[in-house]
Short mmCIF file of C-alpha atoms in Angstrom, two decimals:
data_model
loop_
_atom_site.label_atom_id
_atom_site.label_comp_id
_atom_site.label_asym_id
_atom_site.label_seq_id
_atom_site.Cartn_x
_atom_site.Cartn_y
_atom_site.Cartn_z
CA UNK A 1 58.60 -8.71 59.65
CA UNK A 2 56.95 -7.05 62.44
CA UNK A 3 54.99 -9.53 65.06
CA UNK A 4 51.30 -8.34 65.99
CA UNK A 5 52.75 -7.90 70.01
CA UNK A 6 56.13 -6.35 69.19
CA UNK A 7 53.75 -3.80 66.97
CA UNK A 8 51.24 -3.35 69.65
CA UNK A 9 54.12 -2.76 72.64
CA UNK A 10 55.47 -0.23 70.14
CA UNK A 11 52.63 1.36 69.44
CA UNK A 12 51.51 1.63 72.98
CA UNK A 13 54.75 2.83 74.07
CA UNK A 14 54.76 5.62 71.66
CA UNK A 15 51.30 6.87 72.40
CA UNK A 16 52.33 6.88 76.23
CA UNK A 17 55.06 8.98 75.81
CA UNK A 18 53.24 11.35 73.03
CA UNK A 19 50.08 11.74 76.24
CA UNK A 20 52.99 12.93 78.51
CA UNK A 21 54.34 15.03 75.79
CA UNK A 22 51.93 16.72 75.60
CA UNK A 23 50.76 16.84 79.24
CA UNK A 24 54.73 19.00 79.87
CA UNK A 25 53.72 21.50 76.80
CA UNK A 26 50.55 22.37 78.91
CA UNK A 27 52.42 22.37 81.90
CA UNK A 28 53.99 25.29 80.55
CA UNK A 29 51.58 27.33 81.32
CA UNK A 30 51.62 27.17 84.94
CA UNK A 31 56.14 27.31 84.55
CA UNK A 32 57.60 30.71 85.72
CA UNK A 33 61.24 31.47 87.12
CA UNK A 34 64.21 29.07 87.73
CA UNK A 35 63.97 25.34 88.91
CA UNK A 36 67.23 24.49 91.29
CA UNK A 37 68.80 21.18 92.02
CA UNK A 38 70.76 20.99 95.44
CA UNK A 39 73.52 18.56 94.76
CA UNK A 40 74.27 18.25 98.29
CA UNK A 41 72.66 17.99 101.86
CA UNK A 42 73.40 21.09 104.29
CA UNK A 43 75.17 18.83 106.48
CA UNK A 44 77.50 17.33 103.81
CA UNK A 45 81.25 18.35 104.64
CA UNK A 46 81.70 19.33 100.88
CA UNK A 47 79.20 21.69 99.50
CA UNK A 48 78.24 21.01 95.88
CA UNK A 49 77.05 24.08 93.85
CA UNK A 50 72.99 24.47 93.42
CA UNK A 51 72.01 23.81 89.85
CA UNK A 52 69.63 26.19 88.37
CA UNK A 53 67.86 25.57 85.40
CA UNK A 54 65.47 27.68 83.19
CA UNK A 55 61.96 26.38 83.97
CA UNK A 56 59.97 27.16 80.96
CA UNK A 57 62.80 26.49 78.38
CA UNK A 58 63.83 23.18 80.13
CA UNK A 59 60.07 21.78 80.07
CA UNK A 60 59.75 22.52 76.69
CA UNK A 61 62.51 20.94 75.62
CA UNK A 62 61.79 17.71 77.89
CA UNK A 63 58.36 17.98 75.74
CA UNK A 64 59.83 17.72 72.57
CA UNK A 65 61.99 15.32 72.93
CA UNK A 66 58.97 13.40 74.44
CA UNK A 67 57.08 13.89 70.85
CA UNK A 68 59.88 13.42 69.13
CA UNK A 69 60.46 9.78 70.69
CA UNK A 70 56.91 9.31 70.30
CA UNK A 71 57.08 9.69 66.62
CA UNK A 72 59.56 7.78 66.15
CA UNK A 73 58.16 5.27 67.88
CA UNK A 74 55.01 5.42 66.06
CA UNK A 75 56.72 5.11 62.54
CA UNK A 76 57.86 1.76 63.27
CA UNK A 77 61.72 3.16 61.43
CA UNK A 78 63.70 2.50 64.54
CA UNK A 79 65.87 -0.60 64.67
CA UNK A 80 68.41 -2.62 66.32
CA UNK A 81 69.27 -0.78 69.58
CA UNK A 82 67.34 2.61 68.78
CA UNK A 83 64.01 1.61 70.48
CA UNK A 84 66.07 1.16 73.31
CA UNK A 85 68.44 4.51 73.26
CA UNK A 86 64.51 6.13 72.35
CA UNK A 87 63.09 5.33 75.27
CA UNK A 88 65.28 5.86 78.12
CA UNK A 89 66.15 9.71 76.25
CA UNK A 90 62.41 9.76 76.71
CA UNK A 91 62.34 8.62 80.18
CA UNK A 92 64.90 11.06 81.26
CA UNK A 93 63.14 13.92 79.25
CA UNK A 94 59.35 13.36 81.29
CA UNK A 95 61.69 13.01 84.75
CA UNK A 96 63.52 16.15 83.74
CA UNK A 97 60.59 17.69 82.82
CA UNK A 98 58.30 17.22 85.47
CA UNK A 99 60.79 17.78 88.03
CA UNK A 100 61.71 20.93 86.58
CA UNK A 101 57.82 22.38 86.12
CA UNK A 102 57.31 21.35 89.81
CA UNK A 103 60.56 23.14 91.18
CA UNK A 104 60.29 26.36 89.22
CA UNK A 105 60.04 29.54 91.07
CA UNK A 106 59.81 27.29 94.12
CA UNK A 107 61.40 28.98 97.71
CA UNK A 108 63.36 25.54 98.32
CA UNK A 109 65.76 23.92 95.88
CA UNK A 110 64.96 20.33 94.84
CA UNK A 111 67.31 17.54 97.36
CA UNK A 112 69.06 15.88 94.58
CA UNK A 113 71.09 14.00 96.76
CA UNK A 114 68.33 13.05 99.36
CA UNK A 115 65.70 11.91 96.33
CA UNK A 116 68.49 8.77 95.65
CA UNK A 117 69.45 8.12 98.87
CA UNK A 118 65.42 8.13 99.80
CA UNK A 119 65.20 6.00 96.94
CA UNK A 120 67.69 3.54 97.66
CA UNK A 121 66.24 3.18 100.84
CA UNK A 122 62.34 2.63 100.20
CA UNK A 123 63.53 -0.31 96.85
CA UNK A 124 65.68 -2.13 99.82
CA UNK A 125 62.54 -4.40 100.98
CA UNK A 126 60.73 -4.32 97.56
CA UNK A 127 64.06 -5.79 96.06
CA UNK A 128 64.13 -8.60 98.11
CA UNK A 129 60.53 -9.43 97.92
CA UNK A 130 61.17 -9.52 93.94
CA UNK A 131 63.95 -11.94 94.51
CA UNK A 132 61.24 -13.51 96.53
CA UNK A 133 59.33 -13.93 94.09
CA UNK A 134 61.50 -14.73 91.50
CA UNK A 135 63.06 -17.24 92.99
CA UNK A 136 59.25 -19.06 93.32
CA UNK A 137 58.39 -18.48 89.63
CA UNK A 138 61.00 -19.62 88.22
CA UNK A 139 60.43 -22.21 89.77
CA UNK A 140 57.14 -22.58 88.55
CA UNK A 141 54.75 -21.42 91.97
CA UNK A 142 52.98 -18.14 91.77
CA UNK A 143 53.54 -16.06 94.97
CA UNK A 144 51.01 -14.18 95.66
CA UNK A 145 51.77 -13.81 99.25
CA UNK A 146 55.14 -11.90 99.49
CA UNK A 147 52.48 -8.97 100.98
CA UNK A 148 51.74 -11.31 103.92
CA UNK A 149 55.58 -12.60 104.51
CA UNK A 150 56.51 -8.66 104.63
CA UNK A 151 53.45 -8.52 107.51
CA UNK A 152 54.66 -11.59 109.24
CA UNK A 153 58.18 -10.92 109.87
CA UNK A 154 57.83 -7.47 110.02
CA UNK A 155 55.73 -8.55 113.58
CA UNK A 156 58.16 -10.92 114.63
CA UNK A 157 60.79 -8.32 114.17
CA UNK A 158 59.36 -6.01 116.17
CA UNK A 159 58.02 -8.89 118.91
CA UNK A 160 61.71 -10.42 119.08
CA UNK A 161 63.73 -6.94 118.95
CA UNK A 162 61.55 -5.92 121.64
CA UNK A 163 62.47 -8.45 124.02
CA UNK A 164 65.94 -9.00 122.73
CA UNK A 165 66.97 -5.42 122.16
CA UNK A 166 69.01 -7.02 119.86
CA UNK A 167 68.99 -6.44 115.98
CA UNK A 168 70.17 -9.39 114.99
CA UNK A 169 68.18 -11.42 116.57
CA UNK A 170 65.01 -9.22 115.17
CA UNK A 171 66.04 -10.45 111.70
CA UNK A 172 66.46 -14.03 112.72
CA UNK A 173 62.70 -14.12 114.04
CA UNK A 174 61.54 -12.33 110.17
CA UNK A 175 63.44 -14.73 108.57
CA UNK A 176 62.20 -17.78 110.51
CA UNK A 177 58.32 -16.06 110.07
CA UNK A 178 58.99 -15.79 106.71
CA UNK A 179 60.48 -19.51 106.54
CA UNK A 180 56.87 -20.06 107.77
CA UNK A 181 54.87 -18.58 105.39
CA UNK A 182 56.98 -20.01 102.43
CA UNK A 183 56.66 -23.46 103.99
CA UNK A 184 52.24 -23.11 104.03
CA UNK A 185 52.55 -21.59 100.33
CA UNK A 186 54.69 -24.70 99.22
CA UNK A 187 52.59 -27.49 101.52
CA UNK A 188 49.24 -26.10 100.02
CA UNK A 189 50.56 -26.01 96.30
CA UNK A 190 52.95 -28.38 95.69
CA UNK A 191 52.10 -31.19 97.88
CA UNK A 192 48.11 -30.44 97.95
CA UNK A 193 48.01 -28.77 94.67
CA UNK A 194 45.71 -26.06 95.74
CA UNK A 195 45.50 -22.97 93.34
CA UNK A 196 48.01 -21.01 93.92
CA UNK A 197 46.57 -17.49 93.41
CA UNK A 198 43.65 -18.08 95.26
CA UNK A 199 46.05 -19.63 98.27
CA UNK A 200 48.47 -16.02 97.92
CA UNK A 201 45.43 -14.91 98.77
CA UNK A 202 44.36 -16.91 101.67
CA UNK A 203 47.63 -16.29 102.94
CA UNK A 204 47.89 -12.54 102.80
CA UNK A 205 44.61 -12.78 104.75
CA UNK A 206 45.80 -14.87 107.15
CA UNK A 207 49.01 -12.97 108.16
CA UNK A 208 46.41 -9.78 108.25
CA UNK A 209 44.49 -11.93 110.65
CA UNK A 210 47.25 -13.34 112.87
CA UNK A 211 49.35 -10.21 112.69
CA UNK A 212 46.10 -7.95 113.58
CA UNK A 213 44.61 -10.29 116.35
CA UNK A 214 48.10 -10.37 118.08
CA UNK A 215 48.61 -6.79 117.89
CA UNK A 216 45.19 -6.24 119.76
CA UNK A 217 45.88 -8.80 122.33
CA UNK A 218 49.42 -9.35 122.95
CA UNK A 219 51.39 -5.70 121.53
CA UNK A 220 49.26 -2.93 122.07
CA UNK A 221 48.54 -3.38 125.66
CA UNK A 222 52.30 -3.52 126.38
CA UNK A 223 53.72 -1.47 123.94
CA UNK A 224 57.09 -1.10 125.73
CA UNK A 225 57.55 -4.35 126.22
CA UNK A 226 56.72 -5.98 123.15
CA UNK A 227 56.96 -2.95 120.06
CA UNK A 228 59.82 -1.11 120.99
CA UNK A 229 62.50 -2.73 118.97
CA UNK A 230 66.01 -1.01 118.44
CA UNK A 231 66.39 0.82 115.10
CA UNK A 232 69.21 0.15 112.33
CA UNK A 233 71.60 2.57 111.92
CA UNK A 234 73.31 3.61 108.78
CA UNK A 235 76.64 2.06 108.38
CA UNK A 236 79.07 4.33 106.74
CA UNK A 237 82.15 2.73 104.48
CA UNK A 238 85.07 4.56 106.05
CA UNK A 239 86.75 6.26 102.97
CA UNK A 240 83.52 5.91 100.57
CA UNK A 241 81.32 7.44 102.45
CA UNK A 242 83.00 10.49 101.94
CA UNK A 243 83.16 11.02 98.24
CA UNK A 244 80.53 14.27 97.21
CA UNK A 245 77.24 13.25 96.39
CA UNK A 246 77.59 9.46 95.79
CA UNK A 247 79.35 8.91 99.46
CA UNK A 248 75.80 10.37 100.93
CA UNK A 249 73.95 8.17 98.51
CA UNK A 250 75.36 5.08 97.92
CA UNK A 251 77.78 4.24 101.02
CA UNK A 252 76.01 5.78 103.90
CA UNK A 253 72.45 3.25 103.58
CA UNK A 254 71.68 0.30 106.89
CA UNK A 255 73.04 -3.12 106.29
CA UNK A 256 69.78 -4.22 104.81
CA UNK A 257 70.20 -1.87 102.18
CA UNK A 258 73.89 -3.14 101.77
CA UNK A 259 72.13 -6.93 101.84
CA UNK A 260 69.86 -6.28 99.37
CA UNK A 261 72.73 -5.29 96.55
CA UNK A 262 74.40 -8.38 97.45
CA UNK A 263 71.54 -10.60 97.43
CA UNK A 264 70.76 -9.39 93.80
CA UNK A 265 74.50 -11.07 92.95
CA UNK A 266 73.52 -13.85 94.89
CA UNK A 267 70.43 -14.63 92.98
CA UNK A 268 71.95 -14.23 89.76
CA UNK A 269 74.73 -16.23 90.20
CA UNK A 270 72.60 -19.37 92.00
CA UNK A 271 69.76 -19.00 88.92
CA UNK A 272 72.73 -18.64 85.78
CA UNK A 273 75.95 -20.26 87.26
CA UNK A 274 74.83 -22.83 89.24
CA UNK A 275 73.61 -26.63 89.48
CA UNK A 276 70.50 -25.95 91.69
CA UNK A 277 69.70 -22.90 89.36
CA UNK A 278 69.29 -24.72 86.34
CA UNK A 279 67.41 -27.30 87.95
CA UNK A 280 64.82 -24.29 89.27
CA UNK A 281 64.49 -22.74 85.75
CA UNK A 282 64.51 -26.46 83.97
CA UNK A 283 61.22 -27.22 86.57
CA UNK A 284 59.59 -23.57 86.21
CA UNK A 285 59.84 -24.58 82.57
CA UNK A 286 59.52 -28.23 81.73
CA UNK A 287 58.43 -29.99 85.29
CA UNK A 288 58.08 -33.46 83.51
CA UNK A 289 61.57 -33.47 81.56
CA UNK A 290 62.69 -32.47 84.79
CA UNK A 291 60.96 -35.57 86.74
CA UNK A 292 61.93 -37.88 83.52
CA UNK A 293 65.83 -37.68 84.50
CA UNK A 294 65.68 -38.28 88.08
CA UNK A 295 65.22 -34.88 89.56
CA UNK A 296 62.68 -34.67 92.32
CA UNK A 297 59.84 -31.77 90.95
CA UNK A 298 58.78 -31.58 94.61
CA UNK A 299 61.91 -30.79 96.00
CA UNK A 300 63.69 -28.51 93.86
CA UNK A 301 60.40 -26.52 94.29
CA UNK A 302 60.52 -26.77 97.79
CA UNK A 303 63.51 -25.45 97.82
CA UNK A 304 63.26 -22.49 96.07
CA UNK A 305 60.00 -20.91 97.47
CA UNK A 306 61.97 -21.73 100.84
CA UNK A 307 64.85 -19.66 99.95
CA UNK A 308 62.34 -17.31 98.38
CA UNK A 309 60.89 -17.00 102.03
CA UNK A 310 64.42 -16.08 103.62
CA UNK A 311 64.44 -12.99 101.01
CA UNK A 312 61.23 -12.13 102.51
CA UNK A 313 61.72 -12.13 105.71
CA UNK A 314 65.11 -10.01 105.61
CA UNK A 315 63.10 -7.77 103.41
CA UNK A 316 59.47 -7.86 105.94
CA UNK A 317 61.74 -6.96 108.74
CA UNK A 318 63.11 -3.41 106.98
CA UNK A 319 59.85 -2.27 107.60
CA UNK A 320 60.29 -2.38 111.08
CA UNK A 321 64.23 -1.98 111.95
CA UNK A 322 64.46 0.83 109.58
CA UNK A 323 62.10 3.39 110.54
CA UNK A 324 60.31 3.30 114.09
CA UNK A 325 60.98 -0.24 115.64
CA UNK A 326 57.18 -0.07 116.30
CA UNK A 327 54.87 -2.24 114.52
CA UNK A 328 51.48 -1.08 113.53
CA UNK A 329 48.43 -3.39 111.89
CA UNK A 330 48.81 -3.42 108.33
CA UNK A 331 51.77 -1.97 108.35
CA UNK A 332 53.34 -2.82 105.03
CA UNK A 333 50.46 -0.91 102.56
CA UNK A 334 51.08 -2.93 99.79
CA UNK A 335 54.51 -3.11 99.45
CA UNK A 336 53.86 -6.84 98.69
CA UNK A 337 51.76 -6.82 95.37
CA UNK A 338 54.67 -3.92 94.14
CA UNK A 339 57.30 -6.13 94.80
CA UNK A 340 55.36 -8.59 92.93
CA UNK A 341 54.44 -6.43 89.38
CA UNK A 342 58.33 -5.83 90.13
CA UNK A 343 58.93 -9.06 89.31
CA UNK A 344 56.92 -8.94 86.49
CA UNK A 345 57.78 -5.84 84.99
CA UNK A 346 61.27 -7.46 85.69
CA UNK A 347 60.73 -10.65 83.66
CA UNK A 348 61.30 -12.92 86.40
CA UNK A 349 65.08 -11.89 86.01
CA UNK A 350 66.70 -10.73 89.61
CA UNK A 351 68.76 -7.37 87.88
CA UNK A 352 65.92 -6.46 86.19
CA UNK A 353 63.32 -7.02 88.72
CA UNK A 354 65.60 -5.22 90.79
CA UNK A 355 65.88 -2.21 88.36
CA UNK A 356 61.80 -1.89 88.62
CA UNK A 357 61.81 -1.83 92.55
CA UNK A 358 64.23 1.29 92.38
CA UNK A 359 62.07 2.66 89.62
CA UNK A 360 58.72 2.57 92.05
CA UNK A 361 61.28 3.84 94.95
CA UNK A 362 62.31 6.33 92.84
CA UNK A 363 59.30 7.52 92.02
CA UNK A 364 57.80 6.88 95.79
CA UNK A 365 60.76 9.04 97.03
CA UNK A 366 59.90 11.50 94.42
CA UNK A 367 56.57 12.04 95.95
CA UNK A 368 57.36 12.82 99.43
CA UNK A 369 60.25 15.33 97.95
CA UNK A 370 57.81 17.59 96.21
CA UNK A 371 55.31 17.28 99.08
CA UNK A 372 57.80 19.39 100.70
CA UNK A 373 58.30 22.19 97.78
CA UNK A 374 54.53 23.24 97.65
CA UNK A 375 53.78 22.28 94.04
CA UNK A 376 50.81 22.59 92.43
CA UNK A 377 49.90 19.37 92.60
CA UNK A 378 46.99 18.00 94.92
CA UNK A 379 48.71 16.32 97.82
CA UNK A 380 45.93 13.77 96.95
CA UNK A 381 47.66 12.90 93.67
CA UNK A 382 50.89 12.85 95.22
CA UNK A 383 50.07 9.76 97.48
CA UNK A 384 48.63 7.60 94.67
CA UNK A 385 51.86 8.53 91.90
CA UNK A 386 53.59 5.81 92.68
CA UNK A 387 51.10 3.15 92.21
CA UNK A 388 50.02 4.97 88.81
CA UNK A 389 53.19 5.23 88.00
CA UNK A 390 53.82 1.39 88.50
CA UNK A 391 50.31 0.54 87.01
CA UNK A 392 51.27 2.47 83.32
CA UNK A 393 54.72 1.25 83.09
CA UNK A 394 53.32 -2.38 83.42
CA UNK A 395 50.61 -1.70 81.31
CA UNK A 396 52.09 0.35 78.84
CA UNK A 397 55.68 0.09 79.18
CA UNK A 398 56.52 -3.61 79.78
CA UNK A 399 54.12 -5.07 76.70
CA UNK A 400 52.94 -9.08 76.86
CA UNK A 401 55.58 -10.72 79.25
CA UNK A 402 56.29 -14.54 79.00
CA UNK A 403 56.35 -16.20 82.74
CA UNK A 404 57.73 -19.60 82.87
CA UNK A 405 55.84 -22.03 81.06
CA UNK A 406 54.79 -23.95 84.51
CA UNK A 407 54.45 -21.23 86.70
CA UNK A 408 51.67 -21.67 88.28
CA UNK A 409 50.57 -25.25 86.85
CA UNK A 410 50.39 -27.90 89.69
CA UNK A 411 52.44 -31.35 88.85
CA UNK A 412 51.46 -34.36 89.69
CA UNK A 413 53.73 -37.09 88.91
#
């Protein structure tokens, strides 16, 4: 039998992907010519062949398979794995589909390779914020603040690089901000059992603050001094990196991007395989069971929110090693609260939670690519895509998600 939420997610889910069904079968209209898919770069030493694709018979097909997932969604038949199978054929269809209607009969061929290696790229900080955040959750403290760890070591990166010229020791300073930060979230809500959504908050406003007021003061007046840090530099694997297409994509990223895989590994392994991990998930759970055997509550929690802040800061100081080495006020946009519905969309699970980051820097990536290809879409629209894109998949993709029965639920022994 059928629960009320399972029928509601499934109902939801279908509707969603009839409305974009439907929104590729009028976007034939404006779909003329051929859409092409450049497999390689121009610099890559092997040249992959241009895909071209039929733009009006490719879109409608993406559309009906869209309906056609729709309806089945909507007659409650499929079973088993077939919601599943469903809805990523469906997922590929409206990426397929939308790609294709905004290449056709464009001058430039779509960057194939580019649009993942872009991708990987932008998910690198937003993946470890989500282990970030997992790691507090499960745990059983809401962390609202991963926005203003980002903001904090992203300054301290660019503060300490500049004076250092050194990269490591840029990434020491982010992690020990962001060892900072943790440490006022856990004070505040596990020894002073403040709210912890209204202290994220607080936080967030107080690295804006700090960050901001330093900036003015200390930075911008000596820029060359104090916001010039050096700039990470990808870091080819000899042999992989030169495999066509994937080499480009996958082996050719910074060492924070290379971090970021492994510290999805990591996570698992200390939240499923280890001592400490069960301990976090037995206190984001059950806190008093937990306290009933011996276990301090307190400090398992510390503990995780501070390794939660070492994610963080790694991930707070890709913001400013990877692109510039500048820092600039506010200079994170947000990242923060996505790396958050990350781990929601995620269920507080590290691969999964993962899996959403490189879905928003997918679709971020995405974005800036067609920017470049004159599409009819308002430039406007293009900006805000990836935060719509993020607000209907946890809205209308991800259902009623259970947290951890204690997250966010002060204990006081």
């Amino acid at each position: 039998m059928e629960s009320a939420e399972k029928r509601r997610q499934r109902l939801s889910t279908g509707v969603l992907i009839g409305v974009v069904g439907l929104l590729l079968l009028v976007a034939l209209g404006s779909t003329s010519g051929q859409a092409r898919f450049a497999l390689s770069n121009a610099f890559d030493e092997v040249q992959l062949p241009t895909v071209a694709l039929p733009g009006l018979a490719t879109v409608a097909g993406c559309a009906v398979l869209c309906l056609l997932a729709a309806a089945a969604f909507l007659s409650g038949r499929l079973t088993g794995r077939l919601p599943t199978v469903a809805g990523v054929v469906a997922g590929l269809a409206v990426v397929l589909g939308f790609l294709t209607w905004a290449a056709a009969g464009r001058d430039l061929p779509f960057p194939v390779s580019n649009q993942f290696a872009g991708t990987l790229a932008l998910a690198t900080p937003l993946v470890l914020g989500a282990l970030c955040g997992v790691l507090c959750e499960r745990a059983g403290v809401v962390n609202v603040s991963i926005e203003g760890q980002f903001l904090t070591a992203a300054f301290a990166a660019a503060v300490v690089g500049s004076l250092t010229g050194s990269v490591t020791a840029a990434i020491l300073a982010a992690v020990v901000a962001g060892l900072v930060m943790a440490a006022l979230l856990a004070l505040f809500a596990i020894n002073y059992l403040v709210n912890q959504v209204v202290l994220g908050v607080v936080l967030n406003l107080l690295a804006v603050g700090i960050t901001g007021f330093l900036f003015d003061q200390l930075v911008q007046p000596a820029s060359q001094r104090y916001n010039a840090a050096p700039v990470l530099e990808p870091l080819p694997i000899p042999l992989l990196e030169k495999i066509p297409f994937f080499g480009s994509v996958l082996f050719s990223q910074n060492v924070l991007a290379y971090l970021a895989g492994f510290a999805v590994l990591v996570v698992w392994l200390l939240l499923y395989r280890s001592t400490w991990g069960l301990r976090v998930r037995a206190t984001g759970e059950h806190p008093e069971a937990v306290d009933t055997v011996g276990i301090s509550v307190r400090a398992v929690r510390w503990s995780a929110v501070l390794a939660g802040g070492l994610f963080a800061g790694v991930g707070g100081s890709f913001f400013t090693l990877a692109s510039t080495g500048a820092f600039s006020k506010e200079f994170t946009v947000g990242n923060g609260f996505i790396a958050l519905a990350a781990v929601i969309m995620g269920r507080w699970r590290p691969v999964l939670a993962a899996l959403m980051c490189l879905f928003f820097g997918f679709v971020t990536q995405m974005a800036s690519q067609l920017q470049t290809l004159s599409t009819p879409m308002p430039s406007q629209f293009l900006l805000v895509l990836p935060y719509v894109a993020t607000i209907i998949a946890v809205a209308g993709l991800v259902g009623r998600v259970r947290p951890p029965a204690a997250d966010g639920v002060a204990f006081e022994k």
